[in-house]
Coordinates of C-alpha atoms in Angstrom, one line a residue:
X1 CA 98.3 129.2 -78.4
X2 CA 95.9 127.1 -76.9
X3 CA 93.8 124.8 -79.0
X4 CA 90.9 125.8 -77.2
X5 CA 90.9 129.5 -78.7
X6 CA 88.1 129.9 -81.3
X7 CA 89.0 129.4 -85.0
X8 CA 88.5 132.8 -86.1
X9 CA 90.8 134.2 -83.4
X10 CA 93.4 131.4 -84.9
X11 CA 93.0 132.5 -88.5
X12 CA 93.1 136.2 -87.4
X13 CA 96.4 135.8 -85.7
X14 CA 97.7 133.8 -88.5
X15 CA 96.8 136.7 -90.8
X16 CA 98.3 139.5 -88.4
X17 CA 101.5 137.5 -87.8
X18 CA 102.1 138.0 -91.4
X19 CA 101.7 141.4 -91.5
X20 CA 103.4 141.5 -88.2
X21 CA 106.8 139.7 -89.5
X22 CA 107.0 141.3 -93.0
X23 CA 105.8 145.0 -92.1
X24 CA 105.7 145.7 -88.5
X25 CA 109.0 144.2 -87.2
X26 CA 110.6 145.6 -90.2
X27 CA 109.2 149.0 -90.2
X28 CA 109.9 149.9 -86.4
X29 CA 113.6 147.8 -86.3
X30 CA 116.1 150.2 -85.6
X31 CA 118.1 151.3 -88.7
X32 CA 121.4 149.3 -88.0
X33 CA 122.2 146.2 -85.9
X34 CA 124.6 148.3 -83.6
X35 CA 122.3 151.3 -83.3
X36 CA 120.8 152.0 -79.6
X37 CA 117.6 153.1 -81.1
X38 CA 117.9 156.7 -80.2
X39 CA 118.6 157.8 -84.1
X40 CA 115.6 155.6 -85.1
X41 CA 112.0 156.2 -83.9
X42 CA 109.2 154.2 -85.2
X43 CA 106.2 156.2 -86.5
X44 CA 103.3 155.9 -84.4
X45 CA 99.9 156.8 -86.0
X46 CA 97.8 159.7 -84.3
X47 CA 95.1 157.2 -85.5
X48 CA 94.8 155.3 -82.1
X49 CA 93.3 152.3 -84.0
X50 CA 95.9 152.3 -86.8
X51 CA 98.2 149.3 -86.9
X52 CA 96.2 147.4 -84.0
X53 CA 95.1 144.0 -84.3
X54 CA 92.3 143.2 -81.9
X55 CA 93.5 139.3 -82.0
X56 CA 96.9 140.5 -80.5
X57 CA 95.3 142.6 -78.0
X58 CA 93.4 139.2 -76.7
X59 CA 97.1 137.9 -75.9
X60 CA 97.0 140.3 -72.7
X61 CA 96.6 137.7 -69.9
X62 CA 95.4 140.3 -67.2
X63 CA 95.8 137.8 -64.5
X64 CA 95.9 139.3 -61.1
X65 CA 98.1 136.6 -59.5
X66 CA 100.6 137.1 -62.3
X67 CA 104.4 137.6 -60.8
X68 CA 105.6 138.3 -64.3
X69 CA 103.8 141.5 -64.6
X70 CA 103.3 144.8 -63.3
X71 CA 100.7 147.2 -62.6
X72 CA 96.6 146.9 -62.5
X73 CA 95.3 143.9 -64.2
X74 CA 92.4 146.2 -65.3
X75 CA 94.6 148.9 -66.4
X76 CA 93.4 150.6 -69.7
X77 CA 96.8 149.6 -71.5
X78 CA 98.6 146.5 -71.6
X79 CA 102.5 146.1 -73.0
X80 CA 103.6 142.7 -73.5
X81 CA 107.2 142.3 -73.8
X82 CA 109.0 139.4 -75.3
X83 CA 112.5 139.1 -74.1
X84 CA 115.9 137.2 -73.8
X85 CA 118.0 137.8 -70.5
X86 CA 121.2 137.2 -72.8
X87 CA 119.7 140.2 -75.0
X88 CA 121.6 143.2 -74.7
X89 CA 119.1 145.4 -76.4
X90 CA 116.3 144.4 -73.7
X91 CA 119.1 144.8 -71.1
X92 CA 119.2 148.4 -72.9
X93 CA 115.5 148.8 -72.9
X94 CA 115.1 147.5 -69.0
X95 CA 117.7 150.0 -67.7
X96 CA 116.8 152.8 -69.6
X97 CA 113.3 152.9 -70.9
X98 CA 111.0 150.8 -68.6
X99 CA 111.7 152.9 -65.3
X100 CA 110.1 155.9 -67.1
X101 CA 107.4 154.0 -68.4
X102 CA 106.4 152.7 -64.8
X103 CA 106.6 155.9 -63.4
X104 CA 104.9 157.7 -65.7
X105 CA 102.1 154.9 -66.7
X106 CA 102.2 151.7 -64.3
X107 CA 102.3 153.9 -61.0
X108 CA 99.5 155.9 -62.4
X109 CA 97.3 153.1 -63.2
X110 CA 97.3 153.5 -67.1
X111 CA 99.7 150.6 -68.0
X112 CA 100.2 147.2 -67.0
X113 CA 103.6 145.6 -68.3
X114 CA 103.4 141.6 -68.9
X115 CA 106.8 139.8 -69.3
X116 CA 107.2 137.1 -71.8
X117 CA 110.1 134.8 -71.6
X118 CA 111.5 134.2 -75.2
X119 CA 114.9 132.9 -75.0
X120 CA 116.5 132.5 -78.4
X121 CA 120.2 132.4 -77.6
X122 CA 120.8 128.8 -76.9
X123 CA 121.0 126.7 -73.2
X124 CA 122.1 129.8 -71.2
X125 CA 119.0 131.7 -72.1
X126 CA 116.6 128.9 -71.6
X127 CA 118.2 128.4 -68.0
X128 CA 117.7 132.0 -67.3
X129 CA 114.6 132.3 -68.5
X130 CA 113.5 129.2 -66.1
X131 CA 115.2 130.8 -63.2
X132 CA 113.2 134.1 -63.7
X133 CA 110.0 132.0 -63.5
X134 CA 111.3 130.3 -60.5
X135 CA 112.1 133.7 -58.8
X136 CA 108.8 134.9 -59.6
X137 CA 107.2 131.8 -57.5
X138 CA 108.9 133.6 -54.8
X139 CA 107.5 136.8 -55.7
X140 CA 111.0 138.0 -56.6
X141 CA 110.5 138.1 -60.6
X142 CA 111.5 141.8 -60.8
X143 CA 114.2 141.9 -58.6
X144 CA 115.7 139.1 -60.5
X145 CA 115.4 140.8 -63.7
X146 CA 116.9 143.9 -62.5
X147 CA 119.7 142.0 -61.2
X148 CA 120.0 140.1 -64.7
X149 CA 119.6 143.5 -66.9
X150 CA 122.3 145.3 -64.7
X151 CA 125.2 146.8 -66.6
X152 CA 127.4 143.9 -67.3
X153 CA 125.4 141.0 -65.7
X154 CA 124.9 139.1 -69.0
X155 CA 128.7 138.9 -70.0
X156 CA 129.0 137.0 -66.5
X157 CA 127.1 134.5 -67.9
X158 CA 123.8 132.4 -66.9
X159 CA 125.3 129.2 -65.6
X160 CA 123.6 127.7 -62.2
X161 CA 126.3 129.0 -59.9
X162 CA 125.6 132.3 -61.6
X163 CA 121.8 132.0 -61.5
X164 CA 121.9 131.0 -57.7
X165 CA 124.0 134.3 -57.1
X166 CA 121.3 136.6 -58.9
X167 CA 118.6 134.8 -56.8
X168 CA 120.6 135.9 -53.9
X169 CA 121.1 139.2 -55.1
X170 CA 117.2 139.3 -55.8
X171 CA 116.2 138.4 -52.3
X172 CA 115.0 135.1 -53.2
X173 CA 114.2 133.6 -49.6
X174 CA 114.4 130.2 -50.3
X175 CA 117.2 129.2 -52.6
X176 CA 116.8 125.3 -52.4
X177 CA 113.1 125.9 -53.7
X178 CA 114.5 128.4 -56.5
X179 CA 116.6 125.4 -57.9
X180 CA 114.2 122.8 -57.8
X181 CA 111.5 125.1 -59.4
X182 CA 114.0 126.4 -62.0
X183 CA 114.7 122.7 -63.4
X184 CA 111.0 121.7 -63.1
X185 CA 108.3 120.6 -65.5
X186 CA 106.2 123.7 -64.7
X187 CA 108.8 126.2 -65.5
X188 CA 109.8 124.4 -68.8
X189 CA 106.2 124.6 -69.7
X190 CA 106.0 128.1 -68.5
X191 CA 108.4 129.2 -70.7
X192 CA 107.6 126.9 -73.8
X193 CA 104.5 128.5 -73.7
X194 CA 105.8 132.2 -74.0
X195 CA 108.0 131.1 -76.4
X196 CA 105.5 129.7 -78.5
X197 CA 103.2 132.7 -78.7
X198 CA 105.9 134.9 -79.9
X199 CA 106.9 132.7 -82.5
X200 CA 103.2 132.5 -83.4
X201 CA 102.9 136.3 -83.7
X202 CA 106.0 136.3 -86.1
X203 CA 108.5 137.7 -83.9
X204 CA 112.0 137.8 -85.4
X205 CA 113.7 139.8 -82.8
X206 CA 114.2 140.8 -79.2
X207 CA 112.9 142.6 -77.5
X208 CA 109.5 142.4 -79.4
X209 CA 106.2 144.2 -78.1
X210 CA 102.4 144.4 -78.1
X211 CA 100.6 147.4 -77.2
X212 CA 97.3 146.6 -77.1
X213 CA 97.6 144.9 -80.2
X214 CA 100.3 147.3 -82.0
X215 CA 103.3 145.4 -82.5
X216 CA 106.6 147.1 -81.7
X217 CA 109.8 145.8 -82.4
X218 CA 113.3 146.7 -80.9
X219 CA 114.3 148.7 -78.0
X220 CA 113.2 151.9 -79.5
X221 CA 113.3 155.4 -78.2
X222 CA 111.2 156.3 -75.0
X223 CA 108.9 158.6 -77.2
X224 CA 107.7 155.5 -79.7
X225 CA 106.7 154.1 -76.3
X226 CA 104.9 156.9 -75.3
X227 CA 103.0 158.0 -78.5
X228 CA 101.9 154.0 -78.4
X229 CA 100.5 154.2 -75.2
X230 CA 99.1 157.2 -75.2
X231 CA 97.1 156.3 -78.2
X232 CA 96.2 153.1 -76.8
X233 CA 94.9 155.0 -73.5
X234 CA 92.8 157.3 -75.5
X235 CA 91.0 154.3 -77.7
X236 CA 90.6 152.3 -74.7
X237 CA 87.3 152.2 -72.6
X238 CA 86.8 154.9 -70.2
X239 CA 86.8 152.4 -66.9
X240 CA 88.5 153.7 -63.5
X241 CA 90.9 150.8 -62.4
X242 CA 90.0 148.9 -59.4
X243 CA 92.9 146.9 -58.3
X244 CA 96.0 147.8 -56.7
X245 CA 99.3 148.5 -59.0
X246 CA 102.2 146.5 -58.6
X247 CA 105.5 148.0 -59.1
X248 CA 109.2 147.1 -59.6
X249 CA 111.7 147.3 -57.4
X250 CA 113.3 150.3 -56.3
X251 CA 116.3 149.8 -54.3
X252 CA 118.7 147.0 -53.9
X253 CA 116.5 143.7 -54.6
X254 CA 117.2 142.1 -51.1
X255 CA 115.0 145.2 -49.3
X256 CA 113.3 146.8 -52.3
X257 CA 109.6 146.5 -52.7
X258 CA 108.9 147.7 -56.2
X259 CA 109.7 150.2 -58.5
X260 CA 111.1 150.5 -62.1
X261 CA 113.7 147.8 -63.6
X262 CA 115.8 150.0 -65.7
X263 CA 115.2 150.3 -69.3
X264 CA 116.4 150.9 -73.1
X265 CA 116.4 150.0 -76.5
X266 CA 117.2 148.0 -79.8
X267 CA 116.5 144.4 -81.0
X268 CA 118.6 140.9 -81.4
X269 CA 117.7 139.3 -84.4
X270 CA 116.6 135.4 -84.0
X271 CA 115.5 132.6 -86.1
X272 CA 112.1 131.3 -87.0
X273 CA 110.6 128.5 -84.9
X274 CA 111.7 125.9 -87.7
X275 CA 115.1 127.1 -87.5
X276 CA 118.0 127.4 -84.9
X277 CA 118.2 131.0 -83.6
X278 CA 121.2 133.3 -84.5
X279 CA 124.0 134.6 -82.4
X280 CA 123.4 138.1 -83.9
X281 CA 123.0 140.9 -81.8
X282 CA 123.9 139.4 -78.6

């Protein structure tokens, strides 16, 4: 978090992070490491303010120029996702759950999805995170996201040649620039900033989410997300969105404008900021 943030917010986030780590992430984590998430539904209170932290809600950037986001910058609900391209559970969320959320909420102006790179599985995770940011510099982040999370994609690894192939599949127009951007100081700083934010929040698995300040851990069933989004929309100020929504790719990345990347659930454990990330859940 930026040092310019008010001390009150910093201390509030620290307090919320304790609860996030020891309560929310445990309570919403699927029941077993191998579960798909379909048998473990995290309970979402009918009280739209229950389990919500105003300090965490403030983490939404709402930057209309953010290429790593979908939906209106002024949408009443913002879902922030902290994820790793080597995380199998993140891929399930991307393929099986996220498209439904895009169609039902993003395209109608209710929801904005903001991506945060949270690489926890080593060097290839870091490289894929930087590559996704580089693709975003040419307006192809979500196409890259779709290609990188396709069924069987992570098993092929994320070496330099593989990342270039994914960029080609995603329709990135300038591959030389893509390579330069992916290895740039700007890419490293952008990924570091996202990763640091996730650690500060007490995230202990991927994917991890914030929905208007409500923490959810793991690729939970669709109903967990719809209940949380509906509760957040109910509690949000009733202001009509004004900006045009951005949606994810619909067809093959090279020609597709934007539809939903495919989504689904479950979490991949990782280490605290002071410890080396574990490999469990890959």
